[in-house]
Short mmCIF file of C-alpha atoms and ligand atoms in Angstrom, two decimals:
data_model
loop_
_atom_site.label_atom_id
_atom_site.label_comp_id
_atom_site.label_asym_id
_atom_site.label_seq_id
_atom_site.Cartn_x
_atom_site.Cartn_y
_atom_site.Cartn_z
CA MET A 1 45.02 -16.70 138.83
CA ASN A 2 43.78 -16.91 135.25
CA SER A 3 45.61 -19.17 132.84
CA LEU A 4 48.59 -17.55 131.25
CA ILE A 5 50.78 -17.63 128.19
CA CYS A 6 54.35 -17.34 129.44
CA THR A 7 57.22 -16.38 127.17
CA PRO A 8 60.70 -17.68 127.98
CA ILE A 9 63.60 -15.29 127.39
CA THR A 10 66.44 -17.31 125.91
CA GLU A 11 69.01 -14.71 124.86
CA THR A 12 72.57 -15.24 126.03
CA GLU A 13 73.82 -11.63 126.24
CA ALA A 14 72.51 -8.93 128.55
CA ALA A 15 71.35 -6.29 126.03
CA PRO A 16 69.26 -8.64 123.83
CA PHE A 17 67.97 -10.40 126.96
CA LEU A 18 66.66 -7.13 128.39
CA ALA A 19 65.30 -6.04 125.00
CA ALA A 20 63.47 -9.37 124.68
CA MET A 21 61.96 -8.86 128.14
CA THR A 22 60.49 -5.54 127.00
CA GLU A 23 59.17 -7.20 123.83
CA ALA A 24 57.65 -10.04 125.86
CA GLU A 25 55.92 -7.62 128.22
CA ALA A 26 53.91 -6.39 125.25
CA VAL A 27 52.71 -9.80 124.03
CA ALA A 28 52.74 -12.34 126.88
CA ASP A 29 50.85 -12.71 130.17
CA ALA A 30 53.96 -13.82 132.06
CA ILE A 31 57.70 -13.92 131.36
CA GLU A 32 60.15 -16.67 132.22
CA LEU A 33 63.70 -15.39 132.60
CA ARG A 34 65.93 -18.28 131.62
CA LEU A 35 68.93 -17.04 133.59
CA ASP A 36 70.77 -20.27 132.79
CA TYR A 37 71.01 -19.12 129.14
CA LEU A 38 73.07 -16.05 130.09
CA THR A 39 76.86 -15.98 129.76
CA THR A 40 78.89 -15.62 132.95
CA ASP A 41 79.46 -11.93 132.13
CA ALA A 42 75.85 -11.21 131.25
CA LEU A 43 74.24 -12.81 134.33
CA PRO A 44 75.29 -10.11 136.89
CA VAL A 45 74.29 -7.34 134.45
CA VAL A 46 70.79 -8.77 134.10
CA LEU A 47 70.47 -9.36 137.86
CA HIS A 48 71.56 -5.77 138.55
CA HIS A 49 68.96 -4.50 136.10
CA LEU A 50 66.28 -6.71 137.63
CA ARG A 51 67.06 -5.47 141.10
CA GLU A 52 66.45 -1.90 139.94
CA ARG A 53 63.46 -2.59 137.76
CA ILE A 54 61.59 -5.61 139.03
CA THR A 55 58.72 -3.68 140.64
CA ARG A 56 58.08 -1.86 137.38
CA ILE A 57 57.74 -4.94 135.19
CA GLY A 58 54.05 -5.23 134.49
CA LYS A 59 53.89 -9.02 134.07
CA PRO A 60 54.53 -11.89 136.51
CA LEU A 61 58.12 -13.12 136.27
CA VAL A 62 59.26 -16.73 136.54
CA LEU A 63 62.98 -17.13 137.26
CA THR A 64 64.74 -20.28 136.11
CA PHE A 65 68.37 -21.37 136.49
CA ARG A 66 68.38 -24.84 135.03
CA PRO A 67 71.41 -27.18 134.96
CA ARG A 68 72.41 -28.68 131.64
CA GLU A 69 71.66 -32.27 132.65
CA GLN A 70 68.03 -31.26 133.22
CA GLY A 71 67.67 -29.47 129.89
CA GLY A 72 69.20 -26.13 130.93
CA GLN A 73 72.10 -24.28 129.36
CA ARG A 74 74.48 -24.10 132.29
CA ASP A 75 76.98 -26.46 133.87
CA VAL A 76 76.14 -25.95 137.53
CA SER A 77 76.23 -28.38 140.42
CA LEU A 78 73.44 -28.70 142.94
CA ALA A 79 75.56 -26.78 145.47
CA GLU A 80 76.11 -23.95 142.96
CA ARG A 81 72.39 -23.77 142.26
CA GLN A 82 71.62 -23.63 145.98
CA GLU A 83 74.14 -20.83 146.34
CA PHE A 84 72.73 -18.93 143.35
CA TRP A 85 69.24 -18.89 144.85
CA ARG A 86 70.54 -18.09 148.36
CA ASN A 87 72.46 -15.09 146.99
CA LEU A 88 69.56 -13.72 145.00
CA PRO A 89 69.01 -10.11 146.11
CA PRO A 90 65.96 -9.75 148.39
CA GLU A 91 64.40 -7.13 146.05
CA ILE A 92 64.34 -9.77 143.31
CA VAL A 93 62.94 -12.45 145.62
CA ALA A 94 60.23 -10.03 146.72
CA GLY A 95 59.35 -9.00 143.17
CA LEU A 96 59.35 -12.32 141.32
CA GLY A 97 56.18 -14.23 140.67
CA PHE A 98 57.67 -17.71 140.72
CA ALA A 99 61.05 -19.40 141.03
CA ASP A 100 61.43 -22.65 139.10
CA PHE A 101 63.25 -25.18 141.33
CA GLU A 102 64.02 -28.55 139.80
CA LEU A 103 62.81 -31.46 141.95
CA ASP A 104 66.32 -32.26 143.29
CA LEU A 105 66.71 -28.64 144.39
CA VAL A 106 63.30 -28.64 146.07
CA GLU A 107 64.18 -31.83 147.92
CA SER A 108 67.55 -30.39 148.96
CA PHE A 109 65.74 -27.54 150.71
CA ALA A 110 63.25 -29.84 152.43
CA GLN A 111 64.97 -29.61 155.83
CA ALA A 112 65.89 -25.92 155.76
CA PRO A 113 63.92 -22.79 154.87
CA PRO A 114 64.14 -22.25 151.10
CA PRO A 115 65.70 -19.04 149.76
CA VAL A 116 62.39 -18.25 148.03
CA PRO A 117 59.11 -18.76 149.94
CA TRP A 118 57.44 -22.06 149.05
CA ALA A 119 54.36 -20.09 147.93
CA LYS A 120 56.47 -18.84 145.01
CA VAL A 121 58.20 -22.11 144.13
CA ILE A 122 57.44 -24.17 141.03
CA CYS A 123 58.75 -27.71 141.51
CA SER A 124 59.78 -28.88 138.03
CA TRP A 125 60.79 -32.11 136.36
CA HIS A 126 61.71 -32.66 132.72
CA ASN A 127 62.30 -35.74 130.63
CA PHE A 128 63.66 -34.92 127.17
CA ALA A 129 63.71 -38.54 125.98
CA GLU A 130 60.22 -39.86 126.67
CA THR A 131 56.97 -39.72 128.60
CA PRO A 132 57.65 -42.58 131.01
CA ALA A 133 55.13 -45.04 132.40
CA THR A 134 56.09 -43.84 135.89
CA LEU A 135 54.58 -40.39 135.28
CA THR A 136 51.87 -40.59 137.94
CA ALA A 137 54.31 -41.75 140.63
CA GLN A 138 56.62 -38.89 139.66
CA PHE A 139 53.76 -36.41 139.91
CA GLU A 140 52.71 -37.73 143.32
CA ARG A 141 56.27 -37.45 144.62
CA MET A 142 56.37 -33.81 143.48
CA ALA A 143 52.91 -33.12 144.88
CA ARG A 144 54.19 -34.18 148.33
CA THR A 145 56.74 -31.32 148.34
CA PRO A 146 55.80 -27.94 149.82
CA ALA A 147 56.18 -26.20 146.42
CA ALA A 148 53.18 -24.15 145.31
CA VAL A 149 53.14 -25.41 141.72
CA VAL A 150 54.07 -28.72 140.10
CA LYS A 151 55.54 -28.59 136.59
CA ILE A 152 56.13 -31.66 134.44
CA ALA A 153 57.36 -31.52 130.84
CA THR A 154 58.17 -34.73 129.00
CA MET A 155 58.92 -35.62 125.42
CA ALA A 156 55.80 -36.74 123.57
CA ASN A 157 57.21 -39.25 121.11
CA SER A 158 53.75 -39.96 119.80
CA ILE A 159 50.42 -38.25 120.24
CA GLY A 160 49.33 -41.03 122.61
CA ASP A 161 51.78 -39.59 125.16
CA CYS A 162 49.45 -36.59 125.51
CA LEU A 163 46.85 -38.76 127.26
CA PRO A 164 48.73 -39.44 130.52
CA LEU A 165 49.97 -35.84 130.54
CA LEU A 166 46.47 -34.38 130.22
CA ASP A 167 45.30 -36.87 132.83
CA LEU A 168 47.79 -35.39 135.32
CA ILE A 169 46.00 -32.06 135.05
CA GLU A 170 42.85 -33.79 136.33
CA ARG A 171 44.83 -35.06 139.35
CA ARG A 172 46.02 -31.63 140.37
CA ALA A 173 43.59 -31.37 143.35
CA ASP A 174 43.98 -27.85 144.73
CA ARG A 175 47.52 -27.25 143.52
CA PRO A 176 48.28 -25.38 140.30
CA VAL A 177 50.12 -27.42 137.69
CA ILE A 178 52.01 -26.87 134.48
CA ILE A 179 51.90 -30.01 132.33
CA LEU A 180 53.38 -30.14 128.84
CA GLY A 181 54.34 -32.62 126.16
CA MET A 182 57.38 -31.56 124.13
CA GLY A 183 57.81 -32.18 120.40
CA LEU A 184 55.14 -31.68 117.72
CA PRO A 185 53.02 -34.64 118.93
CA GLY A 186 52.74 -32.78 122.25
CA LEU A 187 51.28 -29.59 120.76
CA LEU A 188 47.84 -30.69 121.88
CA THR A 189 48.92 -30.34 125.53
CA ARG A 190 50.53 -26.95 124.96
CA VAL A 191 47.31 -25.54 123.48
CA LEU A 192 44.68 -27.32 125.59
CA SER A 193 46.31 -27.63 129.02
CA VAL A 194 45.33 -24.15 130.18
CA SER A 195 41.69 -24.66 129.18
CA ARG A 196 41.73 -27.82 131.32
CA GLY A 197 43.08 -26.13 134.43
CA ALA A 198 46.84 -25.76 134.02
CA LEU A 199 48.38 -22.56 135.32
CA LEU A 200 50.30 -21.62 132.19
CA THR A 201 51.69 -22.70 128.86
CA PHE A 202 54.85 -21.50 127.18
CA GLY A 203 55.03 -19.58 123.90
CA ALA A 204 58.31 -18.53 122.30
CA LEU A 205 58.84 -14.87 121.53
CA ARG A 206 59.62 -15.80 117.95
CA ARG A 207 60.65 -18.79 115.85
CA GLY A 208 64.17 -19.76 116.87
CA ALA A 209 63.71 -18.51 120.45
CA GLU A 210 61.99 -21.67 121.71
CA SER A 211 63.15 -23.06 125.05
CA ALA A 212 61.94 -26.57 124.16
CA ALA A 213 61.05 -28.63 121.11
CA GLY A 214 57.56 -28.15 119.73
CA GLN A 215 56.97 -24.87 121.55
CA PRO A 216 54.64 -22.67 119.51
CA THR A 217 55.17 -18.92 119.46
CA VAL A 218 53.27 -16.70 121.86
CA VAL A 219 51.45 -15.16 118.90
CA GLU A 220 50.36 -18.59 117.66
CA LEU A 221 49.05 -19.53 121.11
CA ARG A 222 47.31 -16.19 121.53
CA ASP A 223 46.02 -15.33 118.05
CA LEU A 224 45.95 -18.59 116.09
CA TYR A 225 44.84 -21.13 118.72
CA ARG A 226 43.45 -18.58 121.26
CA ALA A 227 44.60 -20.99 123.98
CA THR A 228 43.54 -18.87 126.96
CA ALA A 229 40.07 -18.16 125.51
CA LEU A 230 39.23 -21.89 125.24
CA SER A 231 37.24 -23.88 127.76
CA ARG A 232 36.36 -27.54 128.24
CA ALA A 233 33.20 -26.88 126.22
CA SER A 234 35.12 -25.57 123.20
CA MET A 235 34.66 -27.41 119.93
CA ILE A 236 37.83 -29.24 118.93
CA LEU A 237 38.75 -29.75 115.29
CA GLY A 238 42.03 -30.76 113.74
CA ILE A 239 44.00 -32.42 111.01
CA ILE A 240 45.52 -35.89 111.30
CA GLY A 241 48.46 -36.75 109.10
CA ASN A 242 52.19 -37.24 109.06
CA PRO A 243 53.76 -34.83 108.55
CA VAL A 244 51.31 -32.07 109.48
CA GLY A 245 53.68 -29.31 110.60
CA HIS A 246 53.48 -27.60 107.19
CA SER A 247 49.67 -27.75 106.89
CA ARG A 248 47.84 -24.52 106.14
CA SER A 249 44.55 -25.89 107.45
CA PRO A 250 45.03 -24.62 111.04
CA ARG A 251 45.41 -21.08 109.71
CA MET A 252 42.29 -21.35 107.54
CA HIS A 253 40.01 -23.04 110.04
CA ASN A 254 41.04 -21.08 113.12
CA ALA A 255 40.52 -17.81 111.24
CA ALA A 256 37.11 -19.08 110.09
CA LEU A 257 36.04 -20.16 113.59
CA HIS A 258 36.98 -16.75 114.94
CA ALA A 259 35.26 -14.89 112.09
CA VAL A 260 31.90 -16.61 112.62
CA GLY A 261 32.18 -16.38 116.42
CA LYS A 262 32.37 -20.14 117.14
CA GLU A 263 34.26 -21.02 120.30
CA GLY A 264 36.67 -23.68 119.21
CA VAL A 265 40.10 -24.53 117.96
CA TYR A 266 41.61 -26.43 115.04
CA LEU A 267 44.87 -28.23 115.80
CA PRO A 268 47.50 -30.17 113.86
CA PHE A 269 47.70 -33.74 115.19
CA GLU A 270 50.84 -35.61 114.15
CA VAL A 271 49.44 -39.13 113.95
CA LEU A 272 51.34 -42.27 112.93
CA ASP A 273 48.63 -44.84 113.65
CA ALA A 274 45.20 -43.61 112.53
CA ALA A 275 43.29 -46.59 114.00
CA ALA A 276 44.84 -46.06 117.45
CA PHE A 277 44.16 -42.34 117.30
CA ILE A 278 40.53 -42.92 116.37
CA ARG A 279 40.13 -45.42 119.23
CA ASP A 280 41.86 -43.32 121.90
CA PHE A 281 40.97 -39.77 120.88
CA VAL A 282 38.00 -39.76 118.50
CA ARG A 283 35.32 -42.46 118.87
CA PRO A 284 33.03 -41.34 121.71
CA ALA A 285 32.56 -44.88 123.07
CA THR A 286 36.30 -45.65 123.35
CA ARG A 287 38.16 -42.36 123.56
CA GLN A 288 40.23 -41.70 126.64
CA LEU A 289 39.96 -37.95 126.52
CA ASP A 290 36.92 -36.04 127.68
CA TRP A 291 36.76 -33.34 125.02
CA GLN A 292 34.33 -31.94 122.48
CA LEU A 293 35.99 -33.31 119.35
CA ARG A 294 33.68 -32.53 116.43
CA GLY A 295 35.72 -33.49 113.40
CA LEU A 296 38.97 -33.94 111.60
CA SER A 297 40.62 -33.23 108.30
CA VAL A 298 42.41 -36.35 107.15
CA THR A 299 45.55 -36.12 105.07
CA ILE A 300 48.46 -38.23 103.86
CA PRO A 301 48.97 -41.08 104.76
CA HIS A 302 45.58 -41.72 106.41
CA LYS A 303 42.98 -40.96 103.70
CA LEU A 304 42.44 -44.67 103.01
CA ALA A 305 43.41 -46.05 106.43
CA VAL A 306 40.55 -44.30 108.22
CA ILE A 307 37.82 -45.82 106.03
CA PRO A 308 37.47 -49.16 107.93
CA GLN A 309 37.17 -47.17 111.17
CA LEU A 310 34.05 -45.29 110.06
CA ASP A 311 30.34 -46.02 110.55
CA PHE A 312 29.29 -44.22 107.38
CA VAL A 313 31.13 -43.13 104.24
CA ASP A 314 29.35 -40.82 101.84
CA GLU A 315 28.87 -41.57 98.15
CA THR A 316 31.53 -39.15 96.85
CA ALA A 317 34.17 -40.43 99.27
CA ARG A 318 33.32 -44.00 98.26
CA VAL A 319 33.72 -43.25 94.56
CA ILE A 320 36.95 -41.33 95.11
CA GLY A 321 38.13 -44.05 97.48
CA ALA A 322 39.48 -41.61 100.04
CA VAL A 323 38.16 -39.74 103.06
CA ASN A 324 39.52 -36.29 103.79
CA THR A 325 36.92 -35.27 106.37
CA LEU A 326 35.68 -37.03 109.48
CA VAL A 327 32.65 -35.83 111.43
CA VAL A 328 31.69 -37.09 114.89
CA GLU A 329 27.90 -37.45 114.75
CA GLY A 330 26.58 -38.55 118.14
CA ASP A 331 28.27 -41.88 118.81
CA GLN A 332 29.16 -42.42 115.17
CA LEU A 333 31.97 -41.43 112.85
CA HIS A 334 31.07 -40.24 109.36
CA GLY A 335 33.50 -39.85 106.46
CA TYR A 336 33.34 -37.45 103.52
CA ASN A 337 35.55 -36.24 100.72
CA THR A 338 35.36 -32.51 100.10
CA ASP A 339 38.22 -32.39 97.56
CA CYS A 340 35.84 -32.93 94.66
CA GLN A 341 33.33 -30.25 95.65
CA GLY A 342 36.16 -27.95 96.74
CA ALA A 343 37.86 -28.28 93.35
CA MET A 344 34.63 -27.92 91.38
CA ASN A 345 33.19 -24.86 93.16
CA PRO A 346 35.75 -22.37 91.78
CA LEU A 347 35.68 -24.04 88.35
CA ASP A 348 31.87 -23.91 88.19
CA ALA A 349 32.05 -20.22 89.04
CA LEU A 350 34.12 -19.58 85.88
CA LEU A 351 32.84 -22.02 83.31
CA ASP A 352 30.04 -24.45 82.50
CA VAL A 353 32.00 -27.61 81.70
CA ARG A 354 29.05 -29.59 80.31
CA GLY A 355 30.23 -30.90 76.94
CA ALA A 356 33.57 -29.08 77.25
CA ARG A 357 36.77 -30.93 76.32
CA VAL A 358 38.82 -31.23 79.50
CA ALA A 359 42.40 -32.54 79.69
CA VAL A 360 43.24 -33.96 83.12
CA ILE A 361 47.02 -34.18 83.57
CA GLY A 362 47.99 -36.97 85.98
CA ALA A 363 46.10 -39.96 87.31
CA GLY A 364 46.62 -39.93 91.08
CA GLY A 365 44.38 -39.07 94.03
CA SER A 366 43.44 -35.54 93.05
CA ALA A 367 42.84 -36.57 89.42
CA ARG A 368 40.33 -39.11 90.73
CA ALA A 369 38.40 -36.41 92.63
CA ILE A 370 38.51 -34.12 89.59
CA CYS A 371 37.34 -36.88 87.21
CA HIS A 372 34.40 -37.63 89.48
CA GLY A 373 33.32 -34.00 89.57
CA LEU A 374 33.77 -33.53 85.82
CA ARG A 375 31.92 -36.76 85.00
CA GLN A 376 28.97 -35.62 87.09
CA ARG A 377 28.94 -32.38 85.09
CA GLY A 378 29.04 -34.11 81.72
CA ALA A 379 32.48 -32.96 80.57
CA ASP A 380 34.32 -34.70 77.73
CA LEU A 381 37.37 -36.06 79.54
CA THR A 382 40.87 -37.11 78.48
CA ILE A 383 43.45 -38.21 81.02
CA TYR A 384 47.10 -37.53 80.10
CA ALA A 385 49.57 -39.62 82.09
CA ARG A 386 53.23 -40.59 81.97
CA ASN A 387 52.44 -44.19 82.82
CA LEU A 388 49.49 -45.47 80.82
CA ASP A 389 49.29 -48.84 82.56
CA LYS A 390 48.97 -47.13 85.92
CA ALA A 391 46.40 -44.66 84.64
CA GLN A 392 44.23 -47.20 82.78
CA PRO A 393 42.05 -48.21 85.79
CA LEU A 394 41.12 -44.56 86.41
CA ALA A 395 40.27 -44.05 82.74
CA ASP A 396 38.16 -47.24 82.79
CA GLU A 397 36.34 -46.29 85.95
CA PHE A 398 35.32 -42.87 84.70
CA GLN A 399 35.09 -43.91 81.03
CA THR A 400 37.52 -41.28 79.85
CA LYS A 401 39.95 -41.22 76.97
CA LEU A 402 43.58 -41.84 77.91
CA ALA A 403 46.75 -40.59 76.24
CA ALA A 404 50.45 -40.30 76.97
CA LEU A 405 51.43 -36.93 78.42
CA GLU A 406 53.93 -36.25 75.64
CA GLN A 407 51.11 -36.60 73.10
CA PHE A 408 49.25 -33.59 74.46
CA ALA A 409 48.76 -31.25 71.51
CA GLY A 410 46.35 -28.59 72.78
CA GLN A 411 42.97 -28.88 71.04
CA THR A 412 41.04 -28.75 74.32
CA ASP A 413 38.89 -26.23 76.23
CA VAL A 414 40.22 -26.82 79.72
CA VAL A 415 43.49 -28.17 81.19
CA ILE A 416 43.69 -29.28 84.82
CA ASN A 417 47.11 -30.12 86.24
CA CYS A 418 46.81 -32.89 88.83
CA THR A 419 50.53 -33.66 89.01
CA PRO A 420 53.13 -32.11 91.33
CA ILE A 421 55.12 -30.79 88.34
CA GLY A 422 55.94 -27.15 89.13
CA MET A 423 55.39 -27.45 92.88
CA HIS A 424 57.74 -25.76 95.35
CA GLY A 425 60.17 -28.30 96.76
CA HIS A 426 59.42 -30.73 93.91
CA SER A 427 60.06 -29.18 90.53
CA GLU A 428 59.32 -25.47 90.86
CA GLY A 429 59.74 -23.64 87.56
CA GLN A 430 58.96 -26.73 85.47
CA THR A 431 55.70 -27.26 83.64
CA PRO A 432 53.89 -30.42 82.50
CA LEU A 433 52.98 -28.84 79.13
CA SER A 434 55.11 -26.68 76.86
CA ALA A 435 53.91 -23.09 76.39
CA ASP A 436 53.29 -23.49 72.65
CA LYS A 437 50.54 -26.07 73.34
CA LEU A 438 48.42 -23.66 75.37
CA HIS A 439 47.15 -21.31 72.70
CA GLY A 440 43.40 -21.44 72.22
CA ILE A 441 42.71 -23.11 75.57
CA LYS A 442 39.96 -21.30 77.50
CA LEU A 443 40.99 -22.15 81.06
CA VAL A 444 44.09 -23.66 82.70
CA TYR A 445 43.58 -24.86 86.28
CA ASP A 446 46.65 -25.89 88.30
CA LEU A 447 45.89 -27.67 91.58
CA ILE A 448 49.33 -26.74 92.95
CA TYR A 449 49.13 -23.88 95.48
CA THR A 450 52.82 -23.36 96.26
CA PRO A 451 53.80 -21.30 94.40
CA GLN A 452 50.47 -19.60 93.78
CA GLU A 453 51.50 -18.88 90.21
CA THR A 454 53.24 -21.90 88.72
CA ALA A 455 55.20 -21.85 85.47
CA LEU A 456 52.17 -23.50 83.83
CA LEU A 457 49.85 -20.70 84.95
CA ARG A 458 52.37 -18.04 83.88
CA ASP A 459 52.63 -19.57 80.41
CA ALA A 460 48.86 -19.92 80.24
CA ARG A 461 48.30 -16.29 81.09
CA ALA A 462 50.84 -15.27 78.47
CA ALA A 463 48.97 -17.42 75.94
CA GLY A 464 45.73 -15.57 76.73
CA CYS A 465 44.06 -18.39 78.74
CA GLN A 466 41.99 -17.77 81.82
CA THR A 467 43.80 -19.27 84.85
CA LEU A 468 42.87 -20.74 88.20
CA GLY A 469 45.38 -21.64 90.94
CA GLY A 470 45.27 -24.41 93.54
CA LEU A 471 44.54 -22.09 96.44
CA ALA A 472 40.94 -21.92 95.20
CA MET A 473 40.61 -25.69 95.70
CA LEU A 474 42.43 -25.64 99.02
CA VAL A 475 40.07 -23.00 100.37
CA GLY A 476 37.07 -24.60 98.64
CA GLN A 477 37.59 -28.04 100.21
CA ALA A 478 38.24 -26.47 103.62
CA GLY A 479 35.04 -24.44 103.27
CA GLU A 480 33.07 -27.63 102.66
CA GLN A 481 34.66 -29.22 105.74
CA PHE A 482 33.80 -26.20 107.85
CA ARG A 483 30.15 -26.46 106.78
CA LEU A 484 30.03 -30.18 107.67
CA TRP A 485 31.45 -29.57 111.16
CA THR A 486 29.71 -26.36 112.13
CA GLY A 487 26.55 -26.21 110.01
CA SER A 488 27.56 -22.65 109.10
CA GLU A 489 28.58 -21.36 105.71
CA ALA A 490 32.35 -20.89 105.69
CA PRO A 491 33.75 -17.36 105.46
CA LEU A 492 35.78 -18.20 102.34
CA ASP A 493 37.26 -14.70 102.04
CA VAL A 494 38.64 -14.93 105.59
CA MET A 495 40.04 -18.40 104.92
CA TRP A 496 41.60 -17.19 101.69
CA GLN A 497 43.23 -14.24 103.46
CA ALA A 498 44.60 -16.58 106.13
CA VAL A 499 46.57 -18.60 103.56
CA GLY A 500 46.88 -16.32 100.53
P1 LIG B 601 49.36 -38.35 93.58
O1 LIG B 601 48.21 -39.17 94.02
O2 LIG B 601 50.74 -38.72 94.01
O3 LIG B 601 49.33 -38.28 91.98
C1 LIG B 601 50.29 -37.58 91.25
C2 LIG B 601 50.12 -37.87 89.79
O4 LIG B 601 51.09 -37.08 89.11
C3 LIG B 601 50.38 -39.32 89.40
O5 LIG B 601 49.55 -39.67 88.36
C4 LIG B 601 51.84 -39.28 88.97
O6 LIG B 601 52.17 -40.25 88.02
C5 LIG B 601 51.88 -37.94 88.30
N1 LIG B 601 53.23 -37.41 88.22
C6 LIG B 601 54.07 -37.17 89.25
N2 LIG B 601 55.24 -36.69 88.80
C7 LIG B 601 55.14 -36.65 87.45
C8 LIG B 601 56.01 -36.26 86.41
N3 LIG B 601 57.23 -35.79 86.67
N4 LIG B 601 55.58 -36.35 85.13
C9 LIG B 601 54.35 -36.81 84.87
N5 LIG B 601 53.45 -37.19 85.81
C10 LIG B 601 53.86 -37.11 87.09
O7 LIG B 601 49.19 -36.82 94.03
P2 LIG B 601 47.82 -36.00 94.20
O8 LIG B 601 47.30 -36.16 95.57
O9 LIG B 601 46.92 -36.33 93.05
O10 LIG B 601 48.36 -34.52 94.10
C11 LIG B 601 48.90 -34.00 92.90
C12 LIG B 601 49.19 -32.53 93.07
O11 LIG B 601 47.95 -31.85 93.23
C13 LIG B 601 49.97 -32.26 94.35
O12 LIG B 601 51.30 -32.05 94.03
C14 LIG B 601 49.36 -31.03 94.94
O13 LIG B 601 50.16 -29.91 94.67
C15 LIG B 601 48.08 -30.83 94.19
N6 LIG B 601 46.91 -30.90 95.10
C16 LIG B 601 46.32 -29.73 95.43
C17 LIG B 601 45.22 -29.72 96.23
C18 LIG B 601 44.56 -28.42 96.57
O14 LIG B 601 43.77 -28.36 97.51
N7 LIG B 601 44.82 -27.39 95.83
C19 LIG B 601 44.70 -30.93 96.72
C20 LIG B 601 45.33 -32.13 96.36
C21 LIG B 601 46.44 -32.10 95.55
P3 LIG B 601 52.69 -41.72 88.48
O15 LIG B 601 51.46 -42.44 88.97
O16 LIG B 601 53.26 -42.26 87.24
O17 LIG B 601 53.70 -41.49 89.56
#
């Protein structure tokens, strides 16, 4: 059987449960009916419907009736579970694809014929707290049962927990397996397991309908990560950071890979310890995973921490003092910073900054990348900062003028906001410069991309300035990364559409 994306149905009432089944038929390869989610009144209604309809459902069905202590939604004893499966109407038993029996249930049927033929039984085991060191022994115990499929799902508390889980897939011999790490650090297993031989992976019908933590939606698995179209030879890219759940990079890079016809995937990797991740997952000589990892985006808090791990750091990244892009070149790891080029490309397209007076607002990481790019282009720079002592080293390094933010009085050609003032979730609606100071300025560039139009940009437009939003830099730096990893020009319009 080909690898599948299976959607769990997690509604509690009969009508929405049946409606969700119809919806799932349209988007998933297989459907898991989580009968344990149903209320006592709804369960017989759904079973009656199934009995009538099961032969007409176009997708393989997995039936599950999980007890609460094993992560299910129902308080049922082992005896009650045995009775449930024994009483299942024969039409349903004949029509279902698989029945998910927890390991204790499988073992309880070891001496007697099971109510569902072993050829249809998934033997499952879940650990919602951790991925224990005893994983292999657990797998071997399950593999000794007569069940057709072995399923193990454990909590991945860190990305390192994905390694033993993916290793289990290699041990599957001739028996299909379903192996998953729960939680965001386990996403890697949910996307890659099927390309490495697992029978299926689970995708929720929609956000909020997940049957376990960290479960992506079926549409994400199918259209964003293209999980079932991947193979062992697929190029792997990703972003390391913490947090990474909010990152827009997977949307941009996966859309770009698809648009240029490159077989590959770009994944968010929630990484706490960059050095350990590079040792175990990235460096070809030491990594414990046999995969075609080509490169990584590097974000907060790892942009500095990765530098000692690299064999080569390019000139721009050295000057900026941060690496946002890692490329695996043969046995070596190379570091780059594409923020500078990514920020400058859209600016260069609008204006020649040579000799122009440019006010850089803020003196943090992005200001450093901007100052480097502007210095190279011969702009006349002034940094405006709230804390002059903190900003002085940056002004010294790039030989710029330095002034207090409240002293900004206009009289400049370009303003670039490199602070978070005005950003969604920080200070949306606020602006670092009052509107009356913007008259006569040619171009106002705000690096913030949420919202796309900040209060600063709105005021600037009203004052007759040309404006540029942060999405241009976001897409620009991602485009430079894409070129470094793939050697192909990035489809910037596709990337823009994916995040715009
Ligand atoms: P950072 O390293 O933390 O630097 C932020 C700078 O803003 C610091 O100089 C900080 O001053 C200053 N600042 C913060 N709050 C301020 C306030 N209320 N008043 C005055 N100054 C304030 O951050 P970053 O990495 O440079 O990022 C800055 C912003 O750029 C982010 O919010 C993000 O939206 C945007 N960005 C966009 C892209 C893109 O691709 N479009 C890329 C990177 C960053 P202190 O040192 O005194 O705290």
